[in-house]
GROMACS .gro file of C-alpha atoms in nm:
model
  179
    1UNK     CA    1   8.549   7.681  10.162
    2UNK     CA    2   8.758   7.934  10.302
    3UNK     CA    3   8.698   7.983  10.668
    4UNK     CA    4   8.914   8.368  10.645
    5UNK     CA    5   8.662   8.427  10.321
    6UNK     CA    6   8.386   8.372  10.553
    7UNK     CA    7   8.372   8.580  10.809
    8UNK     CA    8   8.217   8.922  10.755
    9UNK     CA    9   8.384   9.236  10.732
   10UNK     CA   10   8.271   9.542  11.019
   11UNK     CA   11   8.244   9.865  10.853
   12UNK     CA   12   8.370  10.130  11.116
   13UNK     CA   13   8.085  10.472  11.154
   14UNK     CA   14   8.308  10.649  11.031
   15UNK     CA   15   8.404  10.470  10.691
   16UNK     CA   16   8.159  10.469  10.390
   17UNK     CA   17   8.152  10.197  10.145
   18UNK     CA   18   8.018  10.221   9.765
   19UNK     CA   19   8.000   9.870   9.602
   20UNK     CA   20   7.872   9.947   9.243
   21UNK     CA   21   7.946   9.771   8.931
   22UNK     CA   22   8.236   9.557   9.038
   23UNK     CA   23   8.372   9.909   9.165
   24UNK     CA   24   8.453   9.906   9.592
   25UNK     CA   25   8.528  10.275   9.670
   26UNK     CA   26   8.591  10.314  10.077
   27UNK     CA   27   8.612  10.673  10.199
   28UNK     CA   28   8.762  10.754  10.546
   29UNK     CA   29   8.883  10.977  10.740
   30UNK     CA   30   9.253  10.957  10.646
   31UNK     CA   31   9.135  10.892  10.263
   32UNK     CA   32   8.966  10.679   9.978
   33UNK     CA   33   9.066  10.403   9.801
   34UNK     CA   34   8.895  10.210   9.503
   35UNK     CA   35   8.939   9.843   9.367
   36UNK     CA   36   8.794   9.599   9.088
   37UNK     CA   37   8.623   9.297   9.235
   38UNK     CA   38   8.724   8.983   9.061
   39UNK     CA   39   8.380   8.872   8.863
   40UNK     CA   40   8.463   8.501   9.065
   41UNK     CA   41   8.333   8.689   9.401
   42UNK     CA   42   8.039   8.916   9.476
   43UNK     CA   43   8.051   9.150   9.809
   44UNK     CA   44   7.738   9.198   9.981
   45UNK     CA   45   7.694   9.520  10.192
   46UNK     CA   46   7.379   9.542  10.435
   47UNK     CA   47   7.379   9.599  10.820
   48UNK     CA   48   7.762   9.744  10.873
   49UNK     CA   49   7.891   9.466  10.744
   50UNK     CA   50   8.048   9.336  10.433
   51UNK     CA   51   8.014   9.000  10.293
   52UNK     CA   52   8.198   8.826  10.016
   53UNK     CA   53   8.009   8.541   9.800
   54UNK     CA   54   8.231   8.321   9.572
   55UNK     CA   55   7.961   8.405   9.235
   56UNK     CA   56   8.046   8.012   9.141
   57UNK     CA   57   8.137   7.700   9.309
   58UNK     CA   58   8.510   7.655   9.188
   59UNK     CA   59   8.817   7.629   9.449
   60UNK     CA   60   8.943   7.968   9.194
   61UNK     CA   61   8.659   8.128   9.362
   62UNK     CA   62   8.697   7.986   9.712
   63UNK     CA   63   9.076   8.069   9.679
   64UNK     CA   64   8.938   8.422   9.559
   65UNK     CA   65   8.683   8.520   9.830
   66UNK     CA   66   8.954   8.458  10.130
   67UNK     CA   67   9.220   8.708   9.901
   68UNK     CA   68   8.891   8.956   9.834
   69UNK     CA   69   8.816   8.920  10.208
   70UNK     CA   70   9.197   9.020  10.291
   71UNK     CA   71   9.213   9.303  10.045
   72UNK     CA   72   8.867   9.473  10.185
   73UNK     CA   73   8.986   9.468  10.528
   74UNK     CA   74   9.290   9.621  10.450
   75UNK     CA   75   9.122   9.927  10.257
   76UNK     CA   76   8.936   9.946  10.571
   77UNK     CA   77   9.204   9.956  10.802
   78UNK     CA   78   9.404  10.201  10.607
   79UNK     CA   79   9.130  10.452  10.559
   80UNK     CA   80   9.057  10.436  10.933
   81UNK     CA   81   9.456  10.378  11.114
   82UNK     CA   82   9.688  10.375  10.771
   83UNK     CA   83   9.996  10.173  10.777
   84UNK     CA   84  10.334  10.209  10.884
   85UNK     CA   85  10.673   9.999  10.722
   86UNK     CA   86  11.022  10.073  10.889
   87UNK     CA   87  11.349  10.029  10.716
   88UNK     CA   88  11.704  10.034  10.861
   89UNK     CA   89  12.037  10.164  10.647
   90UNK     CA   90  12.306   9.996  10.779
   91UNK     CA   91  12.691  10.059  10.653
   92UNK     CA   92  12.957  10.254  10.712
   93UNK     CA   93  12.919  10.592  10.496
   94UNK     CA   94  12.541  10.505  10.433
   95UNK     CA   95  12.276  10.769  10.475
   96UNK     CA   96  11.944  10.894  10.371
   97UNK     CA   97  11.818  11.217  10.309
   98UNK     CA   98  11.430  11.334  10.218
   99UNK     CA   99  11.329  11.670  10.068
  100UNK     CA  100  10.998  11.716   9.973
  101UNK     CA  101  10.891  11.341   9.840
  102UNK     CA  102  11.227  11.243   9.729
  103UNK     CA  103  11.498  11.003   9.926
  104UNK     CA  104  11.892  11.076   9.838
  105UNK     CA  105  12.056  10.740   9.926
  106UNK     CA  106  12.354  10.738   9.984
  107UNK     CA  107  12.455  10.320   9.990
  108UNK     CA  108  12.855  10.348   9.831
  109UNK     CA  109  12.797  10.355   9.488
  110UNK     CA  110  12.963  10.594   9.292
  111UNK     CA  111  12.678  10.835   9.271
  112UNK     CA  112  12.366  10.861   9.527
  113UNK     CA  113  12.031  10.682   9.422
  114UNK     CA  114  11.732  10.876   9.414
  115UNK     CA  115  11.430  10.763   9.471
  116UNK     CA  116  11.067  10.970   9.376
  117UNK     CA  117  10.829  10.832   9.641
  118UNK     CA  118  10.468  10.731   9.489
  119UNK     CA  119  10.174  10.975   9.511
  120UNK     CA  120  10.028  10.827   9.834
  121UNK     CA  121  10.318  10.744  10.007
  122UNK     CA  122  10.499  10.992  10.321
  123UNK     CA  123  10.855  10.890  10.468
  124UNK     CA  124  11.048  11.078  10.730
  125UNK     CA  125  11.379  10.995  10.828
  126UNK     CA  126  11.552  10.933  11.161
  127UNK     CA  127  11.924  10.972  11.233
  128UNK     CA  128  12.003  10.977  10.872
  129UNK     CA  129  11.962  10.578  10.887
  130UNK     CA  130  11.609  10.492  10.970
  131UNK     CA  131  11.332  10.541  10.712
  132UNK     CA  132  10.975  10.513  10.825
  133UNK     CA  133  10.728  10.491  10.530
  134UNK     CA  134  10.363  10.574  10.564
  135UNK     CA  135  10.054  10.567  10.349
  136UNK     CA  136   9.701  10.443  10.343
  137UNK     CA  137   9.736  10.145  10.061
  138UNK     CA  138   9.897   9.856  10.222
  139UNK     CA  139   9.995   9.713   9.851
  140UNK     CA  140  10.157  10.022   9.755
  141UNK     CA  141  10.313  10.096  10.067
  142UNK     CA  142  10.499   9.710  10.046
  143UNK     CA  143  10.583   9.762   9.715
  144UNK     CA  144  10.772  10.119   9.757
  145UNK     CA  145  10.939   9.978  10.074
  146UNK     CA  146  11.072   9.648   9.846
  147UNK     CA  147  11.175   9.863   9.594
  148UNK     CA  148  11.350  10.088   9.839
  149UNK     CA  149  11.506   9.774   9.992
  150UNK     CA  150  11.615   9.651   9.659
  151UNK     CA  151  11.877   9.938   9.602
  152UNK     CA  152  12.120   9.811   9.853
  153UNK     CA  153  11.974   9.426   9.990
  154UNK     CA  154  12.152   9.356  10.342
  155UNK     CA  155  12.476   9.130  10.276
  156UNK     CA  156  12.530   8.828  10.494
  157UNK     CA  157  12.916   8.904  10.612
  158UNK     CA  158  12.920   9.252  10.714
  159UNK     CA  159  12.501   9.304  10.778
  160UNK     CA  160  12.567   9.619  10.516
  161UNK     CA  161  12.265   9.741  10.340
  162UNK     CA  162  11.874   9.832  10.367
  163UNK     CA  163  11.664   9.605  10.560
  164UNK     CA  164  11.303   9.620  10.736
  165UNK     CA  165  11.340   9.656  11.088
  166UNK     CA  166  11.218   9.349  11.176
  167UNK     CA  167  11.354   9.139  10.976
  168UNK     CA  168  11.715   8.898  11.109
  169UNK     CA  169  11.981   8.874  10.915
  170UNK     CA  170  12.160   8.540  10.897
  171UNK     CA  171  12.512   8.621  10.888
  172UNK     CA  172  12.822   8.369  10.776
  173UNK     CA  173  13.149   8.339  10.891
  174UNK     CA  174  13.411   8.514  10.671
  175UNK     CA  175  13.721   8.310  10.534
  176UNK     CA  176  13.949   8.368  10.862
  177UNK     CA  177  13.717   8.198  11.091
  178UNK     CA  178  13.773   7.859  10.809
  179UNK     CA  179  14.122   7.816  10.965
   0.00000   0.00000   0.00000
């Protein structure tokens, strides 16, 4: 069995949880988010807590109620705290620019990318290289910062390019350094 599937989920005093008809809708104070429950894995909600039940004994279903178990929590959390993703520009002549709920990037192309941000999703931008993306969906949120990333992917020689803060970059020698 899973042992992450297992353990029960808290639900905050401030959060309300619906669980009707395969339908999870959790409402918070910074928002409300909905999903479809796989029909492997039932959730059980009694006693500010929620519980998920693989329906059938299958490891598709065990595999299933640890995923299910992951993907409640994090509705929780980002109805209660949200969730933050930093990325870094780096380059010379490469800069970023927000009006409204659009980025201008600027990454040495021959004309500047813009990107619409998805309904859901906030940036703001520091020192024309830092972008800070915010929302309350932790898929969406990894998915716009990816896609954001994928403009301009950090090179390996020079470091050049859009990568997440905390992420290293292994760098190789050029060809001078062979001789």
């Amino acid at each position: 069995m899973s042992r992450v599937g297992k353990r029960p989920i808290a639900i905050p005093d401030n959060v309300n949880v619906t669980y009707d008809s395969r339908w999870l809708k959790v409402k918070g104070p910074k928002g409300e988010l909905s999903r479809v429950i796989h029909p492997d894995v039932d959730l059980g909600v009694k006693d500010g807590f929620i519980h998920v039940i693989p329906s059938i004994k299958m490891k598709q279903a065990k595999a299933l109620q640890g995923l299910t178990r992951t993907l409640v929590a994090n509705m929780i959390v980002g109805v209660t705290q949200g969730f933050e993703r930093e990325l870094e520009v780096t380059g010379v002549g490469y800069r970023v620019d927000l009006k409204s709920n659009v980025l201008t990037l600027t990454l040495g192309y021959s004309h500047p990318v813009v990107y619409k941000l998805p309904e859901g999703i906030s940036a703001s931008v520091d020192k024309k290289n830092s972008i800070v993306l915010s929302g309350i969906d932790k898929e969406l949120l990894g998915s716009t910062a990816a896609t954001i990333r994928g403009f301009k992917r950090p090179e390996p020689y020079k470091g050049k390019g859009i990568k997440y803060v905390e992420e290293q970059i292994r760098r190789k020698v050029g060809k001078s350094a062979a001789k």
